[in-house]
mmCIF file of C-alpha atoms in Angstrom:
data_model
loop_
_atom_site.group_PDB
_atom_site.id
_atom_site.type_symbol
_atom_site.label_atom_id
_atom_site.label_comp_id
_atom_site.label_asym_id
_atom_site.label_seq_id
_atom_site.Cartn_x
_atom_site.Cartn_y
_atom_site.Cartn_z
ATOM 1 C CA UNK A 19 76.459 93.455 130.770
ATOM 2 C CA UNK A 20 77.712 96.889 131.815
ATOM 3 C CA UNK A 21 75.444 99.725 130.733
ATOM 4 C CA UNK A 22 77.262 101.802 128.102
ATOM 5 C CA UNK A 23 76.477 105.284 126.872
ATOM 6 C CA UNK A 24 77.128 104.190 123.310
ATOM 7 C CA UNK A 25 76.403 100.807 121.783
ATOM 8 C CA UNK A 26 77.855 99.909 118.379
ATOM 9 C CA UNK A 27 76.376 96.935 116.565
ATOM 10 C CA UNK A 28 79.072 95.548 114.300
ATOM 11 C CA UNK A 29 82.751 94.979 114.945
ATOM 12 C CA UNK A 30 84.104 95.710 111.482
ATOM 13 C CA UNK A 31 86.288 98.566 110.274
ATOM 14 C CA UNK A 32 83.699 101.344 110.664
ATOM 15 C CA UNK A 33 82.414 100.090 114.008
ATOM 16 C CA UNK A 34 85.855 99.785 115.585
ATOM 17 C CA UNK A 35 86.943 103.208 114.317
ATOM 18 C CA UNK A 36 83.746 104.736 115.684
ATOM 19 C CA UNK A 37 84.310 103.023 119.044
ATOM 20 C CA UNK A 38 87.904 104.220 119.307
ATOM 21 C CA UNK A 39 87.006 107.803 118.412
ATOM 22 C CA UNK A 40 84.050 108.011 120.810
ATOM 23 C CA UNK A 41 85.892 106.333 123.700
ATOM 24 C CA UNK A 42 88.843 108.690 123.341
ATOM 25 C CA UNK A 43 86.353 111.485 123.975
ATOM 26 C CA UNK A 44 85.336 109.911 127.271
ATOM 27 C CA UNK A 45 82.256 107.987 126.184
ATOM 28 C CA UNK A 46 81.527 104.549 127.648
ATOM 29 C CA UNK A 47 81.410 102.393 124.518
ATOM 30 C CA UNK A 48 80.439 98.802 123.927
ATOM 31 C CA UNK A 49 80.795 96.984 120.599
ATOM 32 C CA UNK A 50 78.474 94.036 119.967
ATOM 33 C CA UNK A 51 79.598 91.593 117.276
ATOM 34 C CA UNK A 52 77.552 88.515 116.373
ATOM 35 C CA UNK A 53 80.595 86.651 115.015
ATOM 36 C CA UNK A 54 83.188 85.068 117.280
ATOM 37 C CA UNK A 55 85.813 87.621 116.322
ATOM 38 C CA UNK A 56 85.849 91.221 115.152
ATOM 39 C CA UNK A 57 87.297 92.421 111.864
ATOM 40 C CA UNK A 58 86.739 89.255 109.854
ATOM 41 C CA UNK A 59 86.397 91.168 106.577
ATOM 42 C CA UNK A 60 89.593 93.071 107.371
ATOM 43 C CA UNK A 61 91.397 89.776 107.876
ATOM 44 C CA UNK A 62 90.437 88.352 104.480
ATOM 45 C CA UNK A 63 90.871 91.553 102.482
ATOM 46 C CA UNK A 64 93.680 92.150 100.038
ATOM 47 C CA UNK A 65 94.625 88.500 99.891
ATOM 48 C CA UNK A 66 95.314 88.573 103.617
ATOM 49 C CA UNK A 67 97.354 91.787 103.523
ATOM 50 C CA UNK A 68 94.528 94.343 103.745
ATOM 51 C CA UNK A 69 94.377 97.157 101.209
ATOM 52 C CA UNK A 70 93.673 99.545 104.085
ATOM 53 C CA UNK A 71 93.480 102.844 102.152
ATOM 54 C CA UNK A 72 94.544 104.613 98.966
ATOM 55 C CA UNK A 73 96.907 107.539 98.482
ATOM 56 C CA UNK A 74 94.534 109.225 96.045
ATOM 57 C CA UNK A 75 91.143 109.348 97.761
ATOM 58 C CA UNK A 76 88.618 111.792 96.318
ATOM 59 C CA UNK A 77 84.813 111.943 96.444
ATOM 60 C CA UNK A 78 84.833 110.889 92.781
ATOM 61 C CA UNK A 79 85.956 107.430 93.901
ATOM 62 C CA UNK A 80 82.540 106.756 95.475
ATOM 63 C CA UNK A 81 79.077 105.918 94.176
ATOM 64 C CA UNK A 82 75.933 107.161 95.906
ATOM 65 C CA UNK A 83 72.509 108.495 95.015
ATOM 66 C CA UNK A 84 73.799 111.628 96.792
ATOM 67 C CA UNK A 85 77.395 112.036 95.551
ATOM 68 C CA UNK A 86 78.020 114.956 97.910
ATOM 69 C CA UNK A 87 77.260 113.002 101.080
ATOM 70 C CA UNK A 88 80.708 111.470 101.511
ATOM 71 C CA UNK A 89 82.642 114.727 101.171
ATOM 72 C CA UNK A 90 82.420 115.978 104.760
ATOM 73 C CA UNK A 91 83.563 112.773 106.448
ATOM 74 C CA UNK A 92 86.336 112.118 103.919
ATOM 75 C CA UNK A 93 87.681 115.656 104.385
ATOM 76 C CA UNK A 94 87.740 115.377 108.176
ATOM 77 C CA UNK A 95 89.452 111.991 108.399
ATOM 78 C CA UNK A 96 91.752 111.493 105.441
ATOM 79 C CA UNK A 97 93.948 108.679 104.202
ATOM 80 C CA UNK A 98 96.869 110.517 105.792
ATOM 81 C CA UNK A 99 95.214 110.288 109.201
ATOM 82 C CA UNK A 100 94.872 106.534 108.915
ATOM 83 C CA UNK A 101 98.383 106.154 107.523
ATOM 84 C CA UNK A 102 99.652 108.039 110.577
ATOM 85 C CA UNK A 103 97.843 105.551 112.816
ATOM 86 C CA UNK A 104 99.392 102.626 110.930
ATOM 87 C CA UNK A 105 102.850 104.179 111.272
ATOM 88 C CA UNK A 106 102.265 104.866 114.973
ATOM 89 C CA UNK A 107 101.907 101.114 115.451
ATOM 90 C CA UNK A 108 105.015 100.344 113.403
ATOM 91 C CA UNK A 109 103.174 98.465 110.676
ATOM 92 C CA UNK A 110 105.244 98.227 107.502
ATOM 93 C CA UNK A 111 103.293 98.803 104.307
ATOM 94 C CA UNK A 112 103.787 99.302 100.587
ATOM 95 C CA UNK A 113 102.043 100.780 97.568
ATOM 96 C CA UNK A 114 101.021 97.992 95.220
ATOM 97 C CA UNK A 115 99.672 100.072 92.330
ATOM 98 C CA UNK A 116 97.582 103.191 91.727
ATOM 99 C CA UNK A 117 97.960 104.346 95.326
ATOM 100 C CA UNK A 118 96.748 101.089 96.890
ATOM 101 C CA UNK A 119 98.387 100.580 100.292
ATOM 102 C CA UNK A 120 98.848 97.067 101.724
ATOM 103 C CA UNK A 121 100.480 95.667 104.843
ATOM 104 C CA UNK A 122 103.874 94.129 104.105
ATOM 105 C CA UNK A 123 103.063 91.194 106.365
ATOM 106 C CA UNK A 124 99.444 90.526 107.304
ATOM 107 C CA UNK A 125 95.999 92.059 107.655
ATOM 108 C CA UNK A 126 96.098 90.691 111.212
ATOM 109 C CA UNK A 127 98.293 93.681 112.011
ATOM 110 C CA UNK A 128 95.437 96.095 111.228
ATOM 111 C CA UNK A 129 93.015 94.173 113.440
ATOM 112 C CA UNK A 130 95.573 94.027 116.263
ATOM 113 C CA UNK A 131 96.144 97.769 115.879
ATOM 114 C CA UNK A 132 92.424 98.524 116.156
ATOM 115 C CA UNK A 133 92.019 96.224 119.146
ATOM 116 C CA UNK A 134 95.005 97.845 120.851
ATOM 117 C CA UNK A 135 93.455 101.281 120.292
ATOM 118 C CA UNK A 136 90.129 100.001 121.643
ATOM 119 C CA UNK A 137 91.802 98.603 124.746
ATOM 120 C CA UNK A 138 93.706 101.823 125.376
ATOM 121 C CA UNK A 139 90.519 103.881 125.029
ATOM 122 C CA UNK A 140 88.511 101.560 127.278
ATOM 123 C CA UNK A 141 86.152 100.105 124.660
ATOM 124 C CA UNK A 142 84.324 96.955 125.737
ATOM 125 C CA UNK A 143 83.950 94.384 122.957
ATOM 126 C CA UNK A 144 81.439 91.550 123.166
ATOM 127 C CA UNK A 145 81.700 88.846 120.485
ATOM 128 C CA UNK A 146 79.466 85.901 119.668
ATOM 129 C CA UNK A 147 76.445 87.964 120.688
ATOM 130 C CA UNK A 148 73.499 88.137 118.307
ATOM 131 C CA UNK A 149 71.112 91.098 118.407
ATOM 132 C CA UNK A 150 67.490 89.988 118.309
ATOM 133 C CA UNK A 151 65.574 93.265 118.485
ATOM 134 C CA UNK A 152 66.012 97.012 119.008
ATOM 135 C CA UNK A 153 63.464 99.416 120.533
ATOM 136 C CA UNK A 154 63.593 103.161 121.016
ATOM 137 C CA UNK A 155 62.956 104.297 124.588
ATOM 138 C CA UNK A 156 62.899 107.593 126.399
ATOM 139 C CA UNK A 157 66.506 108.729 126.446
ATOM 140 C CA UNK A 158 67.873 105.939 124.307
ATOM 141 C CA UNK A 159 67.429 102.377 123.125
ATOM 142 C CA UNK A 160 66.859 98.880 124.454
ATOM 143 C CA UNK A 161 68.704 96.121 122.627
ATOM 144 C CA UNK A 162 67.627 92.520 123.103
ATOM 145 C CA UNK A 163 70.665 90.302 122.688
ATOM 146 C CA UNK A 164 71.475 86.637 123.069
ATOM 147 C CA UNK A 165 73.028 87.570 126.418
ATOM 148 C CA UNK A 166 70.093 89.565 127.675
ATOM 149 C CA UNK A 167 68.765 93.129 127.326
ATOM 150 C CA UNK A 168 71.037 96.137 127.067
ATOM 151 C CA UNK A 169 70.148 99.828 127.393
ATOM 152 C CA UNK A 170 72.157 102.650 125.851
ATOM 153 C CA UNK A 171 71.780 106.350 125.076
ATOM 154 C CA UNK A 172 73.225 106.258 121.549
ATOM 155 C CA UNK A 173 73.154 103.442 119.002
ATOM 156 C CA UNK A 174 75.465 103.048 116.011
ATOM 157 C CA UNK A 175 74.681 100.579 113.235
ATOM 158 C CA UNK A 176 77.967 99.359 111.781
ATOM 159 C CA UNK A 177 76.885 95.886 110.696
ATOM 160 C CA UNK A 178 77.783 96.320 107.034
ATOM 161 C CA UNK A 179 75.992 95.113 103.919
ATOM 162 C CA UNK A 180 75.168 91.816 102.262
ATOM 163 C CA UNK A 181 78.508 90.991 100.667
ATOM 164 C CA UNK A 182 80.258 87.725 101.545
ATOM 165 C CA UNK A 183 77.607 86.045 103.730
ATOM 166 C CA UNK A 184 80.070 83.298 104.716
ATOM 167 C CA UNK A 185 81.861 86.030 106.679
ATOM 168 C CA UNK A 186 78.658 86.706 108.604
ATOM 169 C CA UNK A 187 77.088 89.423 106.443
ATOM 170 C CA UNK A 188 73.357 89.930 106.973
ATOM 171 C CA UNK A 189 70.670 92.465 106.127
ATOM 172 C CA UNK A 190 70.367 93.574 109.763
ATOM 173 C CA UNK A 191 71.286 97.213 109.058
ATOM 174 C CA UNK A 192 68.623 97.491 106.365
ATOM 175 C CA UNK A 193 65.919 95.865 108.473
ATOM 176 C CA UNK A 194 66.633 98.203 111.368
ATOM 177 C CA UNK A 195 66.747 101.229 109.071
ATOM 178 C CA UNK A 196 63.288 100.369 107.755
ATOM 179 C CA UNK A 197 62.056 99.895 111.311
ATOM 180 C CA UNK A 198 62.903 103.529 112.041
ATOM 181 C CA UNK A 199 61.411 104.851 108.798
ATOM 182 C CA UNK A 200 64.495 105.091 106.588
ATOM 183 C CA UNK A 201 64.314 104.520 102.850
ATOM 184 C CA UNK A 202 66.715 102.132 101.152
ATOM 185 C CA UNK A 203 68.507 102.574 97.852
ATOM 186 C CA UNK A 204 68.192 99.275 95.988
ATOM 187 C CA UNK A 205 71.081 96.992 96.864
ATOM 188 C CA UNK A 206 73.113 94.692 94.646
ATOM 189 C CA UNK A 207 76.504 93.039 94.583
ATOM 190 C CA UNK A 208 79.395 95.290 93.562
ATOM 191 C CA UNK A 209 83.102 94.799 92.906
ATOM 192 C CA UNK A 210 82.118 91.341 91.732
ATOM 193 C CA UNK A 211 83.023 89.000 88.826
ATOM 194 C CA UNK A 212 80.690 88.549 85.859
ATOM 195 C CA UNK A 213 79.239 85.206 84.809
ATOM 196 C CA UNK A 214 78.712 84.058 81.241
ATOM 197 C CA UNK A 215 76.461 81.305 79.946
ATOM 198 C CA UNK A 216 75.662 79.443 76.739
ATOM 199 C CA UNK A 217 77.855 80.036 73.712
ATOM 200 C CA UNK A 218 79.785 82.994 75.217
ATOM 201 C CA UNK A 219 80.888 80.783 78.112
ATOM 202 C CA UNK A 220 81.822 77.974 75.732
ATOM 203 C CA UNK A 221 83.949 80.415 73.729
ATOM 204 C CA UNK A 222 86.059 81.436 76.723
ATOM 205 C CA UNK A 223 85.880 78.954 79.614
ATOM 206 C CA UNK A 224 88.861 76.839 78.522
ATOM 207 C CA UNK A 225 91.062 79.958 78.852
ATOM 208 C CA UNK A 226 90.421 80.126 82.610
ATOM 209 C CA UNK A 227 93.469 81.613 84.311
ATOM 210 C CA UNK A 228 94.549 83.758 81.339
ATOM 211 C CA UNK A 229 94.838 87.463 82.177
ATOM 212 C CA UNK A 230 95.443 90.566 80.062
ATOM 213 C CA UNK A 231 95.426 94.349 80.550
ATOM 214 C CA UNK A 232 92.263 95.844 79.044
ATOM 215 C CA UNK A 233 89.892 98.756 79.314
ATOM 216 C CA UNK A 234 86.388 97.722 80.428
ATOM 217 C CA UNK A 235 83.360 99.953 79.776
ATOM 218 C CA UNK A 236 79.719 99.920 80.905
ATOM 219 C CA UNK A 237 77.169 102.388 82.197
ATOM 220 C CA UNK A 238 79.078 105.355 80.802
ATOM 221 C CA UNK A 239 82.282 104.541 82.717
ATOM 222 C CA UNK A 240 85.574 102.900 81.769
ATOM 223 C CA UNK A 241 88.344 101.351 83.857
ATOM 224 C CA UNK A 242 91.791 100.171 82.846
ATOM 225 C CA UNK A 243 93.276 97.102 84.492
ATOM 226 C CA UNK A 244 93.662 93.368 84.248
ATOM 227 C CA UNK A 245 90.890 91.106 82.978
ATOM 228 C CA UNK A 246 91.033 87.502 84.210
ATOM 229 C CA UNK A 247 89.171 84.784 82.344
ATOM 230 C CA UNK A 248 87.576 82.208 84.677
ATOM 231 C CA UNK A 249 85.736 78.934 84.231
ATOM 232 C CA UNK A 250 82.503 80.845 84.926
ATOM 233 C CA UNK A 251 83.121 84.170 83.197
ATOM 234 C CA UNK A 252 85.177 87.333 83.693
ATOM 235 C CA UNK A 253 87.057 88.666 86.703
ATOM 236 C CA UNK A 254 90.122 90.775 87.492
ATOM 237 C CA UNK A 255 90.465 94.379 88.715
ATOM 238 C CA UNK A 256 89.031 96.054 85.590
ATOM 239 C CA UNK A 257 85.989 93.786 85.723
ATOM 240 C CA UNK A 258 85.413 94.255 89.451
ATOM 241 C CA UNK A 259 85.595 98.022 89.002
ATOM 242 C CA UNK A 260 83.152 98.215 86.120
ATOM 243 C CA UNK A 261 80.691 95.834 87.806
ATOM 244 C CA UNK A 262 79.568 98.706 90.040
ATOM 245 C CA UNK A 263 78.348 100.591 86.958
ATOM 246 C CA UNK A 264 76.899 97.689 84.948
ATOM 247 C CA UNK A 265 73.191 96.872 85.124
ATOM 248 C CA UNK A 266 71.718 93.423 84.371
ATOM 249 C CA UNK A 267 71.051 92.928 80.662
ATOM 250 C CA UNK A 268 73.437 95.681 79.606
ATOM 251 C CA UNK A 269 76.396 95.329 77.280
ATOM 252 C CA UNK A 270 79.954 95.150 78.589
ATOM 253 C CA UNK A 271 82.628 96.401 76.189
ATOM 254 C CA UNK A 272 86.232 95.222 76.394
ATOM 255 C CA UNK A 273 89.064 97.050 74.654
ATOM 256 C CA UNK A 274 91.649 94.315 74.159
ATOM 257 C CA UNK A 275 94.242 96.835 72.928
ATOM 258 C CA UNK A 276 93.828 99.906 75.147
ATOM 259 C CA UNK A 277 95.734 102.964 74.071
ATOM 260 C CA UNK A 278 95.873 102.136 70.375
ATOM 261 C CA UNK A 279 93.533 102.376 67.427
ATOM 262 C CA UNK A 280 93.415 98.739 66.379
ATOM 263 C CA UNK A 281 92.011 99.532 62.913
ATOM 264 C CA UNK A 282 94.920 101.854 62.100
ATOM 265 C CA UNK A 283 97.393 99.406 63.618
ATOM 266 C CA UNK A 284 96.090 96.514 61.502
ATOM 267 C CA UNK A 285 96.291 98.627 58.350
ATOM 268 C CA UNK A 286 99.881 99.519 59.141
ATOM 269 C CA UNK A 287 100.838 95.902 59.873
ATOM 270 C CA UNK A 288 99.228 94.762 56.626
ATOM 271 C CA UNK A 289 101.555 97.117 54.732
ATOM 272 C CA UNK A 290 104.678 96.432 56.764
ATOM 273 C CA UNK A 291 104.313 92.696 57.451
ATOM 274 C CA UNK A 292 101.842 91.291 54.919
ATOM 275 C CA UNK A 293 102.853 87.701 55.714
ATOM 276 C CA UNK A 294 101.897 87.961 59.383
ATOM 277 C CA UNK A 295 98.560 86.502 60.423
ATOM 278 C CA UNK A 296 96.149 87.943 62.981
ATOM 279 C CA UNK A 297 97.066 85.522 65.782
ATOM 280 C CA UNK A 298 100.735 86.283 65.257
ATOM 281 C CA UNK A 299 100.181 90.038 65.441
ATOM 282 C CA UNK A 300 97.959 89.825 68.532
ATOM 283 C CA UNK A 301 100.363 87.349 70.139
ATOM 284 C CA UNK A 302 102.980 90.064 70.335
ATOM 285 C CA UNK A 303 100.695 92.097 72.586
ATOM 286 C CA UNK A 304 98.861 89.559 74.755
ATOM 287 C CA UNK A 305 99.030 85.943 75.922
ATOM 288 C CA UNK A 306 99.306 83.547 72.968
ATOM 289 C CA UNK A 307 96.203 81.537 73.875
ATOM 290 C CA UNK A 308 94.102 84.698 74.116
ATOM 291 C CA UNK A 309 95.468 85.930 70.788
ATOM 292 C CA UNK A 310 94.602 82.623 69.139
ATOM 293 C CA UNK A 311 91.064 82.688 70.528
ATOM 294 C CA UNK A 312 90.426 86.244 69.373
ATOM 295 C CA UNK A 313 91.659 85.267 65.914
ATOM 296 C CA UNK A 314 89.301 82.263 65.901
ATOM 297 C CA UNK A 315 86.353 84.467 66.919
ATOM 298 C CA UNK A 316 87.269 87.330 64.579
ATOM 299 C CA UNK A 317 85.361 85.976 61.589
ATOM 300 C CA UNK A 318 88.361 86.598 59.315
ATOM 301 C CA UNK A 319 89.556 83.870 56.935
ATOM 302 C CA UNK A 320 92.634 82.029 58.227
ATOM 303 C CA UNK A 321 95.205 83.704 55.977
ATOM 304 C CA UNK A 322 97.929 86.374 56.261
ATOM 305 C CA UNK A 323 96.960 89.986 56.913
ATOM 306 C CA UNK A 324 98.262 90.970 53.488
ATOM 307 C CA UNK A 325 95.500 88.875 51.954
ATOM 308 C CA UNK A 326 92.689 90.331 54.088
ATOM 309 C CA UNK A 327 90.313 92.989 52.782
ATOM 310 C CA UNK A 328 90.930 96.495 54.136
ATOM 311 C CA UNK A 329 87.272 96.884 55.122
ATOM 312 C CA UNK A 330 87.350 93.599 57.074
ATOM 313 C CA UNK A 331 90.480 94.633 58.975
ATOM 314 C CA UNK A 332 88.989 98.031 59.775
ATOM 315 C CA UNK A 333 85.803 96.406 61.115
ATOM 316 C CA UNK A 334 87.829 93.938 63.173
ATOM 317 C CA UNK A 335 89.968 96.744 64.571
ATOM 318 C CA UNK A 336 86.879 98.549 65.789
ATOM 319 C CA UNK A 337 85.663 95.313 67.349
ATOM 320 C CA UNK A 338 88.977 94.660 69.121
ATOM 321 C CA UNK A 339 88.658 98.112 70.714
ATOM 322 C CA UNK A 340 85.056 97.423 71.763
ATOM 323 C CA UNK A 341 84.501 93.670 72.036
ATOM 324 C CA UNK A 342 80.954 93.064 73.226
ATOM 325 C CA UNK A 343 79.943 90.744 76.039
ATOM 326 C CA UNK A 344 76.485 90.404 77.552
ATOM 327 C CA UNK A 345 77.071 88.862 80.974
ATOM 328 C CA UNK A 346 74.320 86.577 82.193
ATOM 329 C CA UNK A 347 74.841 88.042 85.663
ATOM 330 C CA UNK A 348 77.410 88.307 88.430
ATOM 331 C CA UNK A 349 78.722 85.954 91.086
ATOM 332 C CA UNK A 350 76.466 87.840 93.510
ATOM 333 C CA UNK A 351 76.982 88.582 97.188
ATOM 334 C CA UNK A 352 78.847 85.293 97.617
ATOM 335 C CA UNK A 353 82.050 86.844 96.282
ATOM 336 C CA UNK A 354 81.195 90.560 96.040
ATOM 337 C CA UNK A 355 83.623 92.764 97.929
ATOM 338 C CA UNK A 356 80.923 95.326 98.779
ATOM 339 C CA UNK A 357 77.209 96.046 98.554
ATOM 340 C CA UNK A 358 76.043 98.808 96.246
ATOM 341 C CA UNK A 359 73.159 100.884 97.609
ATOM 342 C CA UNK A 360 71.923 100.642 101.186
ATOM 343 C CA UNK A 361 70.459 103.054 103.703
ATOM 344 C CA UNK A 362 69.534 106.250 101.861
ATOM 345 C CA UNK A 363 71.658 109.204 102.919
ATOM 346 C CA UNK A 364 68.744 111.615 102.467
ATOM 347 C CA UNK A 365 67.717 111.226 106.116
ATOM 348 C CA UNK A 366 71.247 110.905 107.555
ATOM 349 C CA UNK A 367 73.541 113.771 108.537
ATOM 350 C CA UNK A 368 76.713 113.909 106.442
ATOM 351 C CA UNK A 369 78.490 115.609 109.343
ATOM 352 C CA UNK A 370 77.573 113.217 112.164
ATOM 353 C CA UNK A 371 76.044 110.131 110.465
ATOM 354 C CA UNK A 372 73.028 110.593 112.768
ATOM 355 C CA UNK A 373 69.528 109.714 111.627
ATOM 356 C CA UNK A 374 67.232 112.663 110.997
ATOM 357 C CA UNK A 375 64.282 110.427 111.814
ATOM 358 C CA UNK A 376 65.410 108.890 115.111
ATOM 359 C CA UNK A 377 67.597 110.968 117.449
ATOM 360 C CA UNK A 378 70.545 109.027 118.805
ATOM 361 C CA UNK A 379 70.632 106.519 115.945
ATOM 362 C CA UNK A 380 73.678 106.506 113.630
ATOM 363 C CA UNK A 381 74.678 104.588 110.493
ATOM 364 C CA UNK A 382 78.289 104.129 109.341
ATOM 365 C CA UNK A 383 80.299 102.236 106.764
ATOM 366 C CA UNK A 384 78.920 99.882 104.147
ATOM 367 C CA UNK A 385 75.390 99.993 105.577
ATOM 368 C CA UNK A 386 74.989 103.417 103.977
ATOM 369 C CA UNK A 387 74.471 104.132 100.296
ATOM 370 C CA UNK A 388 78.140 104.979 99.740
ATOM 371 C CA UNK A 389 80.267 102.526 97.759
ATOM 372 C CA UNK A 390 83.904 103.004 96.887
ATOM 373 C CA UNK A 391 85.947 101.889 93.932
ATOM 374 C CA UNK A 392 88.334 98.963 94.206
ATOM 375 C CA UNK A 393 91.661 99.838 95.796
ATOM 376 C CA UNK A 394 91.230 100.716 99.476
ATOM 377 C CA UNK A 395 88.470 103.292 99.060
ATOM 378 C CA UNK A 396 85.813 101.320 100.924
ATOM 379 C CA UNK A 397 88.106 100.958 103.924
ATOM 380 C CA UNK A 398 88.761 104.700 103.857
ATOM 381 C CA UNK A 399 85.015 105.310 103.886
ATOM 382 C CA UNK A 400 84.744 102.984 106.891
ATOM 383 C CA UNK A 401 87.474 104.878 108.766
ATOM 384 C CA UNK A 402 86.069 108.292 107.814
ATOM 385 C CA UNK A 403 82.389 107.597 108.515
ATOM 386 C CA UNK A 404 83.220 105.792 111.763
ATOM 387 C CA UNK A 405 85.368 108.711 112.860
ATOM 388 C CA UNK A 406 82.648 111.230 111.966
ATOM 389 C CA UNK A 407 80.069 109.403 114.092
ATOM 390 C CA UNK A 408 82.565 108.902 116.917
ATOM 391 C CA UNK A 409 83.263 112.632 117.004
ATOM 392 C CA UNK A 410 79.554 113.426 117.189
ATOM 393 C CA UNK A 411 78.435 110.885 119.772
#
């Protein structure tokens, strides 16, 4: 193996961006990827079309124990910079919703674009090569790989987090961080569906496949979007978003009628259409099966709204705006889009991504304790953090 100046462990979004940026500046760069191909998470993202960034990126779209950490990198490599790169390669794209940008055709286009940029910059990519150990040496690092030892001056850890192990995710970045004295912020699955069990699951599982626009709240945050009922629990964009703020054992509140005061609305319907029943009223605003189930679980007698007590309708209205679930858990890393937590940013430079504890060691992307919202934000963090390290190497 040719001796590089810079070795990047991990051939995902952040690693490839870092490699391109550093190689353009004249550095000899080698990317080591343990899987047989680079960019596997890019390929599967966005239903195969890759939600590669968002038009409305701000630091508020990211979670971290240090919320200021992401600001520098995001300001220096913006969504507009990546969009320009996409347009340079003639990749057609569209805005799906809320600023989310997707390829018109395939996520393969993004991987091909990154590989083309790597080739043009002279980046060497080695796939199917597992890293067994890393040691610091005078003037750099020695990496023991399945293909033999490799020495380099600078080492970038871009191996991601624990999400979607079937795509090759491992805890390598965290193990190496600990080896060099870094603290970890507790990790858990994020942007992940909730599971239900017992009676709550029995109440909802036969509605698997039914979706409805809601507002989901937990941990002091709320997100609007679709909720999808599944045979195991709750999914959909609103659920994935709020999962990053929910803690095990906590309550999850669902507003089935976002934007309206259900208690006032029920009172008005009782006056205007006293012969209408609850399922009929709800059925005009959501899928019929969901409306029927909510009516069954409402606790109200099965009779027209005009025959219901005002106090009962008011209580039900409040419940429809804040329907309580207590998830038994989440689907975990198996289906989580990202890992919450990771390498603490306290001992990492926000400007360069370099370790303050081990000169020449850098962390980028999902390995760090920076987690974006659903909608292209995690990819933008990968591009921005990879670019920041590539500029500093």
